[in-house]
Short mmCIF file of C-alpha atoms in Angstrom, two decimals:
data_model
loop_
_atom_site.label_atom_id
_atom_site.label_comp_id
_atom_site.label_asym_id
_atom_site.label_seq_id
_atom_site.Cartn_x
_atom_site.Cartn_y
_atom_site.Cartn_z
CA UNK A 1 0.00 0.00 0.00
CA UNK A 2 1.38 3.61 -0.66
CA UNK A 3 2.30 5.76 1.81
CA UNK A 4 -0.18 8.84 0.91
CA UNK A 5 -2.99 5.78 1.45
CA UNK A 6 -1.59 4.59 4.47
CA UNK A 7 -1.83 8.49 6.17
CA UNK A 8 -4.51 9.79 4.02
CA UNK A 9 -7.56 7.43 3.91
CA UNK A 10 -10.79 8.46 3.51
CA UNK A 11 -13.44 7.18 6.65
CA UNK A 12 -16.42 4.97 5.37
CA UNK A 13 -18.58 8.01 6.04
CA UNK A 14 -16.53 10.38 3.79
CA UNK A 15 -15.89 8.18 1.04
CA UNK A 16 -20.11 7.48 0.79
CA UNK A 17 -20.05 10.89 1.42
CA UNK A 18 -18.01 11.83 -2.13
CA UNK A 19 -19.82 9.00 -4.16
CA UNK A 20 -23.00 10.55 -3.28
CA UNK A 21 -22.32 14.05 -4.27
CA UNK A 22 -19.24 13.54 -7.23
CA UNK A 23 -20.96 14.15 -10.13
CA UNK A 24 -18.82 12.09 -12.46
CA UNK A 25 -16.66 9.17 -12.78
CA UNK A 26 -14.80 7.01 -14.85
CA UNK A 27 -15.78 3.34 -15.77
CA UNK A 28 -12.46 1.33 -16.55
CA UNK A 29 -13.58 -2.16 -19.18
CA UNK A 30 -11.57 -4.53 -20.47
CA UNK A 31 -11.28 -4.81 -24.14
CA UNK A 32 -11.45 -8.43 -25.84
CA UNK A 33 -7.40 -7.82 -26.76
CA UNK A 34 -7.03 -7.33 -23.04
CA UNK A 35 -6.37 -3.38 -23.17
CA UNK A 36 -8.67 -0.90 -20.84
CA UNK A 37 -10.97 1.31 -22.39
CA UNK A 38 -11.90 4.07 -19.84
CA UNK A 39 -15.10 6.60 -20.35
CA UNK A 40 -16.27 9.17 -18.06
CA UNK A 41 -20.00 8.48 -17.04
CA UNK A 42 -23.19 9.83 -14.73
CA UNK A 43 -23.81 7.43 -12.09
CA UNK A 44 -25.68 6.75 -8.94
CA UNK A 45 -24.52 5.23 -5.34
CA UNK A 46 -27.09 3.01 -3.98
CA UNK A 47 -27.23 0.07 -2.23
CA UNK A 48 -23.40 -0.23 -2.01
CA UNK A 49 -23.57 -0.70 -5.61
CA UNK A 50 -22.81 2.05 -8.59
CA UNK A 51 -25.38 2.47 -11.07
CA UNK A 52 -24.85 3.59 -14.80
CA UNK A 53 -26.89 4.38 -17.85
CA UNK A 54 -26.56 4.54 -21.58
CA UNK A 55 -27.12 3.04 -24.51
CA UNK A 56 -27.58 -0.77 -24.84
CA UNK A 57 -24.70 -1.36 -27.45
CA UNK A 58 -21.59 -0.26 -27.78
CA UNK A 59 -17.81 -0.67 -26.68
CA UNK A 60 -18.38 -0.85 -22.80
CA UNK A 61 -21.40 -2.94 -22.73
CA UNK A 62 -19.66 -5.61 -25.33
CA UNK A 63 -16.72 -5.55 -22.64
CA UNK A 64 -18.54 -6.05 -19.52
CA UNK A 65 -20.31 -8.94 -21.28
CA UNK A 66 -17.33 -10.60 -22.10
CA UNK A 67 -15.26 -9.88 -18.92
CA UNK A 68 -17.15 -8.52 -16.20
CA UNK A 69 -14.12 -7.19 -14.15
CA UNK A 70 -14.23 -3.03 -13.83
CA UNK A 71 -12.24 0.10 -12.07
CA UNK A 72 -14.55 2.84 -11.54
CA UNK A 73 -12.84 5.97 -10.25
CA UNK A 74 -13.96 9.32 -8.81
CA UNK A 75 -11.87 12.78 -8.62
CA UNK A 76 -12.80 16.01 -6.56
CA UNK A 77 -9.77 18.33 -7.07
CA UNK A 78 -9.95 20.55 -4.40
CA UNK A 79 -7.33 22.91 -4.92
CA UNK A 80 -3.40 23.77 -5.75
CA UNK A 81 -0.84 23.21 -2.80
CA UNK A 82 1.80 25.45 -3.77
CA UNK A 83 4.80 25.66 -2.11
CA UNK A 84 5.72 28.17 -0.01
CA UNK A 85 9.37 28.62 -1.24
CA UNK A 86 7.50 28.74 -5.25
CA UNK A 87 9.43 25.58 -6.29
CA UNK A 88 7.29 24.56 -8.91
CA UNK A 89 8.16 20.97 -8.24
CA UNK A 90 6.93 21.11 -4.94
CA UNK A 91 3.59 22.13 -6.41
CA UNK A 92 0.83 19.89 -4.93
CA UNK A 93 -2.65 19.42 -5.01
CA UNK A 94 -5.42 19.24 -2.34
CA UNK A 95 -8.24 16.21 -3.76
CA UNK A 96 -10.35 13.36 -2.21
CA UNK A 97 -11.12 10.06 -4.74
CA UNK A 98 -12.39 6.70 -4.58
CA UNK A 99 -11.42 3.82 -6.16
CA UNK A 100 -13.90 0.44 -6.21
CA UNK A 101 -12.77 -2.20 -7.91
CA UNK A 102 -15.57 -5.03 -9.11
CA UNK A 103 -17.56 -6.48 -11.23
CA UNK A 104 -20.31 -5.39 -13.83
CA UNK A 105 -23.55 -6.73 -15.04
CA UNK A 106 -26.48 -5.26 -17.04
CA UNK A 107 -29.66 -4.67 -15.11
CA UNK A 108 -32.28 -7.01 -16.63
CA UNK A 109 -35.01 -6.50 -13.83
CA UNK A 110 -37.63 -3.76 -14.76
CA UNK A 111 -37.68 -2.59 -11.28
CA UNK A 112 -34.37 -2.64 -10.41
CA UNK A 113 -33.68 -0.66 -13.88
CA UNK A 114 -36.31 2.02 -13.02
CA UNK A 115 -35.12 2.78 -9.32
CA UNK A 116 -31.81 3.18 -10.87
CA UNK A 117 -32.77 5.47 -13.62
CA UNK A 118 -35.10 7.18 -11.20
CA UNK A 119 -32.01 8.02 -8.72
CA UNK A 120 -30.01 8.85 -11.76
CA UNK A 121 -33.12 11.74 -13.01
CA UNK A 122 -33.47 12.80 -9.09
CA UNK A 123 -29.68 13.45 -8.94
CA UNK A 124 -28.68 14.96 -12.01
CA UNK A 125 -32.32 16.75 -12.85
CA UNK A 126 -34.49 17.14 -10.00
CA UNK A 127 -36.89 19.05 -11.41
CA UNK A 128 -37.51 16.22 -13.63
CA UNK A 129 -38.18 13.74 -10.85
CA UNK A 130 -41.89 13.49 -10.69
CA UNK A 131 -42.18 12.60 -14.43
CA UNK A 132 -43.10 8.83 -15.21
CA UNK A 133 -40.12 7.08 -17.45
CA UNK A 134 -41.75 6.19 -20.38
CA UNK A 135 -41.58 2.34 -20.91
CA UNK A 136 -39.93 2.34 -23.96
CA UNK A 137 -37.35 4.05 -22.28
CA UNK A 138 -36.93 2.24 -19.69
CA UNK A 139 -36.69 -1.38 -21.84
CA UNK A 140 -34.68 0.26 -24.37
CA UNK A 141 -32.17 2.12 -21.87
CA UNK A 142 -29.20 -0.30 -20.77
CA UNK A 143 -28.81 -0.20 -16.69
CA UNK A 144 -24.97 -1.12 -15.37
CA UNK A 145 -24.63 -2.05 -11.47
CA UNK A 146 -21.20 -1.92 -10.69
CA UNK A 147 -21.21 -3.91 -7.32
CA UNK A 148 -17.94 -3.50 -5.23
CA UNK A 149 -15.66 -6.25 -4.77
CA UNK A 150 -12.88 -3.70 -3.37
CA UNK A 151 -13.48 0.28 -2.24
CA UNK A 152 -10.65 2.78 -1.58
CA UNK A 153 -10.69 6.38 -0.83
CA UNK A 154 -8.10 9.00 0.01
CA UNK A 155 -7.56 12.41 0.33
CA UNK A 156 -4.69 14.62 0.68
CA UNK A 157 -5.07 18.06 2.08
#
């Protein structure tokens, strides 16, 4: 284990606390010639699990299908630490993350899929929240829980 992760860890509290309110992150697949393939995404923390949406085709879902292993990362930069002599070198920065390493599978339940996609609209457009998902959208829009096999956070400040 690092150092910085050693002396810098994140409490359960404060890591939940980031997943709930980052408003990004980036889903790490494994491509069939064994390279990642990393894209930023909206997502939703529920249940201990990490919820995604998107389309039901495509480079990510064709990974997760074949290998279900993921990395999903989040990043609040909170700030330069500069150094108080101005070495440049000794520039640092002030940020919290979480790591969660685990495994991937597309959301096939209709109720599962719409209490995802319903935390996804109350997070990211609350105003919207009180619509009704069409059903269309909801069978044609691909769910992704990301459960967690291994969660890290950190911080340096």
């Amino acid at each position: 284990m690092q150092q910085r992760m050693k002396t810098h860890q994140l409490t359960d509290k404060e890591t939940d606390s980031l997943l709930l309110n980052c408003m990004t992150g980036t889903l790490a697949t494994v491509n069939s010639d064994g390279t990642p393939y990393a894209v930023p995404v909206h997502y939703v923390f529920q249940d201990n699990a990490i919820y995604i949406h998107g389309l039901p085709v495509g480079q990510k879902i064709s990974n997760l299908k074949a290998n279900p292993n993921i990395c999903f990362n989040i990043y609040e930069m909170r700030g330069l630490l500069m150094d108080k002599d101005g070495k440049p070198c000794d520039t640092n920065t002030a940020y919290a993350s979480v790591v969660i390493q685990g495994k991937a599978q597309v959301v096939e339940d209709l109720n599962e899929k719409k209490a995802a996609l319903s935390a996804i609209i109350l997070k990211y457009t609350p105003h919207l929240a009180e619509k009704e998902i069409p059903f269309n959208m909801l069978k044609g829009t691909a769910v992704i829980k990301l459960s967690v096999c291994q969660m890290t956070g950190k911080y340096y400040a």
